[in-house]
Coordinates of C-alpha atoms in Angstrom, one line a residue:
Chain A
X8 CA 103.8 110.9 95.1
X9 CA 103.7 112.1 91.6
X10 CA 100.9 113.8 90.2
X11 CA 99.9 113.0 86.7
X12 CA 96.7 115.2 85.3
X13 CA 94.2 114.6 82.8
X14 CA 91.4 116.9 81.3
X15 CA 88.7 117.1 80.2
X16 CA 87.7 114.5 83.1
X17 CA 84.5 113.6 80.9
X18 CA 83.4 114.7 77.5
X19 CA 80.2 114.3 75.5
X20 CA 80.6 114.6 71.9
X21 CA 78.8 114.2 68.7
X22 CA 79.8 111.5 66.1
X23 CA 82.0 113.1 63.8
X24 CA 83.8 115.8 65.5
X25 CA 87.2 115.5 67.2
X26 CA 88.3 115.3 70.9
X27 CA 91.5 116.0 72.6
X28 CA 92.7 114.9 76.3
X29 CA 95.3 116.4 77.8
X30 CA 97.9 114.4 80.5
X31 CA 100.2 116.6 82.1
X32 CA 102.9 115.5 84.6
X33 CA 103.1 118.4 87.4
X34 CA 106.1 117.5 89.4
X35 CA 108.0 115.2 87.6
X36 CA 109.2 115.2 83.5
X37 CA 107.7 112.0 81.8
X38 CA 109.8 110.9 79.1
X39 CA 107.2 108.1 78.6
X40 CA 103.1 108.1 79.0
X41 CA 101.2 105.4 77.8
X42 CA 97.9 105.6 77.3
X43 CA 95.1 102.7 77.8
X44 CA 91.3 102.4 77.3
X45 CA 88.5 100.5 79.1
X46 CA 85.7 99.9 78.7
X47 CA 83.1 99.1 81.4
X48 CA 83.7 95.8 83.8
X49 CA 86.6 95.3 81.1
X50 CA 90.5 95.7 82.0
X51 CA 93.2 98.5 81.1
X52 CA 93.9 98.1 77.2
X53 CA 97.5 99.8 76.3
X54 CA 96.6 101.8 72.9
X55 CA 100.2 102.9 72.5
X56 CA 103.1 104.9 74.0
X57 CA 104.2 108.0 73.8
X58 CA 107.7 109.1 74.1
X59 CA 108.9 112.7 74.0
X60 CA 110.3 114.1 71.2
X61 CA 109.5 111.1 68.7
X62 CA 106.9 109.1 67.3
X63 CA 104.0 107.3 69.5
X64 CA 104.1 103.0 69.0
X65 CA 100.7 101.7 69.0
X66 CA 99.5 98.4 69.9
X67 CA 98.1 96.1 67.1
X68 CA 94.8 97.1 66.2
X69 CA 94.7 100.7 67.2
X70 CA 94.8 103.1 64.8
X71 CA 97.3 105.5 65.0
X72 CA 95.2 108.0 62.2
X73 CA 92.6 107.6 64.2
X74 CA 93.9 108.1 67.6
X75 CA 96.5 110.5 67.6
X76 CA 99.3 111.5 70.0
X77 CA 101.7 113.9 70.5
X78 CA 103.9 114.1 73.4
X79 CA 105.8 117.7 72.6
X80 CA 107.7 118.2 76.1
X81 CA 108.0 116.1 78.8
X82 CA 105.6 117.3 80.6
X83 CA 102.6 117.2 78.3
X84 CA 101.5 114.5 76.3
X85 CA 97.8 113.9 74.1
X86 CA 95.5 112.1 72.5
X87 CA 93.1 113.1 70.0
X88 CA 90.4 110.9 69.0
X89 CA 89.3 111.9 65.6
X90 CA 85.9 111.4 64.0
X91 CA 85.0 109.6 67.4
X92 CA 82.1 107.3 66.5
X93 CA 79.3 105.8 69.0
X94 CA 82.1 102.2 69.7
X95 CA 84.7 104.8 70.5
X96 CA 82.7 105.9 74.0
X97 CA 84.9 104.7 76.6
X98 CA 87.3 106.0 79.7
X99 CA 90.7 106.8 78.7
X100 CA 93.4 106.8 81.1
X101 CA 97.0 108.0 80.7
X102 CA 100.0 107.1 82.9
X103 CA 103.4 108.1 83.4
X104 CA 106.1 106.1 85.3
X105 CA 108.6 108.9 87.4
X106 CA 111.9 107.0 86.7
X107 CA 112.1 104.1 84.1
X108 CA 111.7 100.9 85.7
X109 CA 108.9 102.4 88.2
X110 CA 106.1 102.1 89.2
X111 CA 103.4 104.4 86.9
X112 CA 101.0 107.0 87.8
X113 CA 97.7 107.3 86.4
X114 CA 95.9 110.6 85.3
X115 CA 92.2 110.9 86.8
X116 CA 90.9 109.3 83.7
X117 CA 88.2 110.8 80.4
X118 CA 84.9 109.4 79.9
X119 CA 84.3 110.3 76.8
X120 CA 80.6 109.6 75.3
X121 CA 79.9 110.0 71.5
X122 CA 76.1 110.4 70.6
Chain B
X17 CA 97.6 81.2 77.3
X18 CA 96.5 84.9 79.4
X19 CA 99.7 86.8 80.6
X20 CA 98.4 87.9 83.4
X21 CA 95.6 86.4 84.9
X22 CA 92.7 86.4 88.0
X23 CA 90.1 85.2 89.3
X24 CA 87.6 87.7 88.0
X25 CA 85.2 87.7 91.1
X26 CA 83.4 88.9 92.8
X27 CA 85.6 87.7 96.1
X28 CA 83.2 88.4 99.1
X29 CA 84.8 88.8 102.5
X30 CA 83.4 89.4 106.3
X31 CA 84.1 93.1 107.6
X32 CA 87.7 92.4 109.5
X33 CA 88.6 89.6 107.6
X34 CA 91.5 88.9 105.3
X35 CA 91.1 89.7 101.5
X36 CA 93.5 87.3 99.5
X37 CA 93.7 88.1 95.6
X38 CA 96.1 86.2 93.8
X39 CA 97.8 86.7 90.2
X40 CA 100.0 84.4 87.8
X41 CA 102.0 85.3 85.1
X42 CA 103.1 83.5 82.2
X43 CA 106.6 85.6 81.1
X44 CA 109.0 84.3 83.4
X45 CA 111.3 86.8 83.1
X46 CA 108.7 89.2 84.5
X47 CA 110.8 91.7 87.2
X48 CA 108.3 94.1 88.1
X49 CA 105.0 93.5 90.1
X50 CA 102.4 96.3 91.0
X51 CA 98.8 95.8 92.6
X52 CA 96.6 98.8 91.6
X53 CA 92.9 99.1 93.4
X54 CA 90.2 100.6 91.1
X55 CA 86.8 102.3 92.3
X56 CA 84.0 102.4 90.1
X57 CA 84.6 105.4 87.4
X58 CA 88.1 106.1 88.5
X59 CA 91.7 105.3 87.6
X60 CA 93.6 103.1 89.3
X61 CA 96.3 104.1 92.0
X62 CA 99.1 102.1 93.1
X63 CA 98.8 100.3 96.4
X64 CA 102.3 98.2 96.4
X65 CA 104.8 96.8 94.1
X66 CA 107.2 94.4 94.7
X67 CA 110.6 93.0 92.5
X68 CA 111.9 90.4 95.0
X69 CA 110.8 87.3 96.0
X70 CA 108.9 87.1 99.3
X71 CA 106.7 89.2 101.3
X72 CA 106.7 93.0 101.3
X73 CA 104.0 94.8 104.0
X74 CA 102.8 98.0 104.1
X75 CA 100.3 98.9 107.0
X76 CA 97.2 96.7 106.4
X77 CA 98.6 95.0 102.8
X78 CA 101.2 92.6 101.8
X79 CA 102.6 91.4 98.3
X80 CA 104.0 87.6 98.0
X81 CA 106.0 86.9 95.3
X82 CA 107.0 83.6 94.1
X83 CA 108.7 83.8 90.8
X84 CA 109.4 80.0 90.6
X85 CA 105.9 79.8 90.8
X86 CA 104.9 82.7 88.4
X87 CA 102.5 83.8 91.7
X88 CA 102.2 87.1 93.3
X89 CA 99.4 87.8 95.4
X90 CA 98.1 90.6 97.7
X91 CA 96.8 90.3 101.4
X92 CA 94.7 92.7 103.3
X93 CA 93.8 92.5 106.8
X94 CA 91.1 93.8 108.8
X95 CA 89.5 94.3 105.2
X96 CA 86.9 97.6 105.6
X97 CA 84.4 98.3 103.3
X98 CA 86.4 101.2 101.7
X99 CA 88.7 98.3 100.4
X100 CA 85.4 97.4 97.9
X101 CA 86.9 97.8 94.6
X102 CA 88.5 95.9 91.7
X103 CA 92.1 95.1 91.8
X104 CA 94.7 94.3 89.1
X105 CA 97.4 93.2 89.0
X106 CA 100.1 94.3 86.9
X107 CA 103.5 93.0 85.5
X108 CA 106.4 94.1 83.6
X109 CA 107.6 91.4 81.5
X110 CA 111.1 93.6 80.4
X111 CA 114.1 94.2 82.7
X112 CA 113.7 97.2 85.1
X113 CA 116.0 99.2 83.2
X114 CA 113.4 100.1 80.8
X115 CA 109.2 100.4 81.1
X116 CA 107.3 99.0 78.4
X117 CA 104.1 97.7 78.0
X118 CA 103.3 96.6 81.6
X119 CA 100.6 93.9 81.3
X120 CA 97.5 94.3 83.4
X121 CA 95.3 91.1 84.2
X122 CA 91.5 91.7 84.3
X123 CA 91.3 92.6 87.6
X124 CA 89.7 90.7 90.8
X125 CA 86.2 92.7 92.1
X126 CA 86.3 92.7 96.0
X127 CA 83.3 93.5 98.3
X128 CA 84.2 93.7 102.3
X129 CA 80.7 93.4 103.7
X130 CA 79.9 95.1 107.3

């Protein structure tokens, strides 16, 4: 199946500074990754969608200064979390569908921890 | 009213028994259903999906869909402890010409006990 990778798998950070994950699609382009949080014994929360090549549509109530994304090729798509605060600690997940209208592929998942 | 939902859990089942998790919807013009298993800590992977109504197997699992019913569930048999996880159920409310915003319920915790 396709492979969809994410990095850093976890990151500890202090409040203020800035973290970047990284979702790569290795064998297939994806025109499309969405990217969802979760926090723990809580469901998958879409945070927006990233399309290659234009603008990322958040969901209501994310902040799109806040939580940035750029998907520059179609193989490579991230998310910066900017001035990550303590409430921001939680696993992100990206995912990727191979065709549109398919099923999507997840990367491994970041936990990220702000202290 | 949820868009996806499930029983939360936790659904306890005998070692060798069959694990039925069930899902409803509320967008009937859902076309898409996936079942994704979740361990502790990690991302979910796909186990099935299905688009048509009825049953679809695959080795020890099998997706029912009834969309007159809004209902699509997921059947394992001979359940094994590795099958202790939490599983969601997803749907995509759009046509299958496009992917957008495929709702995840909260996800139903199963434990196969030995």
């Amino acid at each position: 199946g396709a492979v969809v990778s994410q990095h850093p798998s976890w990151v500890i950070c202090k409040s203020g500074t800035s973290v970047k994950i990284e979702c790569r699609s290795l064998d297939f382009q994806a025109t499309t990754m969405f990217w969802y949080r979760q926090f723990p014994k809580q469901s998958l929360m879409l945070m927006a969608t990233s399309n290659e090549g234009s603008k990322a549509t958040y969901e209501q109530g994310v902040e799109k200064d806040k939580f940035l994304i750029n998907h520059a090729s179609l193989t490579l798509s991230t998310l910066t979390v900017t001035s990550a605060h303590p409430e921001d600690s939680s696993f992100y997940i990206c995912s990727a569908p191979r065709d549109v209208g398919t099923e999507a592929f997840f990367g491994q998942g970041t936990r990220l921890t702000v202290v | 009213q949820k868009e996806v939902e499930q029983n939360s859990g936790p659904l306890s089942v005998p070692e060798g028994a069959i694990a039925s998790l069930n899902c409803t919807y509320s967008d009937r013009g859902s076309q898409s259903f996936f079942w994704y298993r979740q361990y502790s800590g990690k991302s979910p992977e796909l186990i099935m999906f299905i688009y048509s109504n009825g049953d679809k197997e695959d080795g020890r699992f099998t997706a029912q869909l009834n969309k007159a019913s809004q209902y699509v569930s997921l059947l394992i048999r001979d359940s094994q402890p590795s099958d202790s996880a939490t599983y969601l159920c997803a749907v995509n409310p759009v046509m299958k010409t496009s992917y957008d915003k495929v709702i995840f319920g909260p996800g139903t915790s199963l434990s196969v006990i030995p």
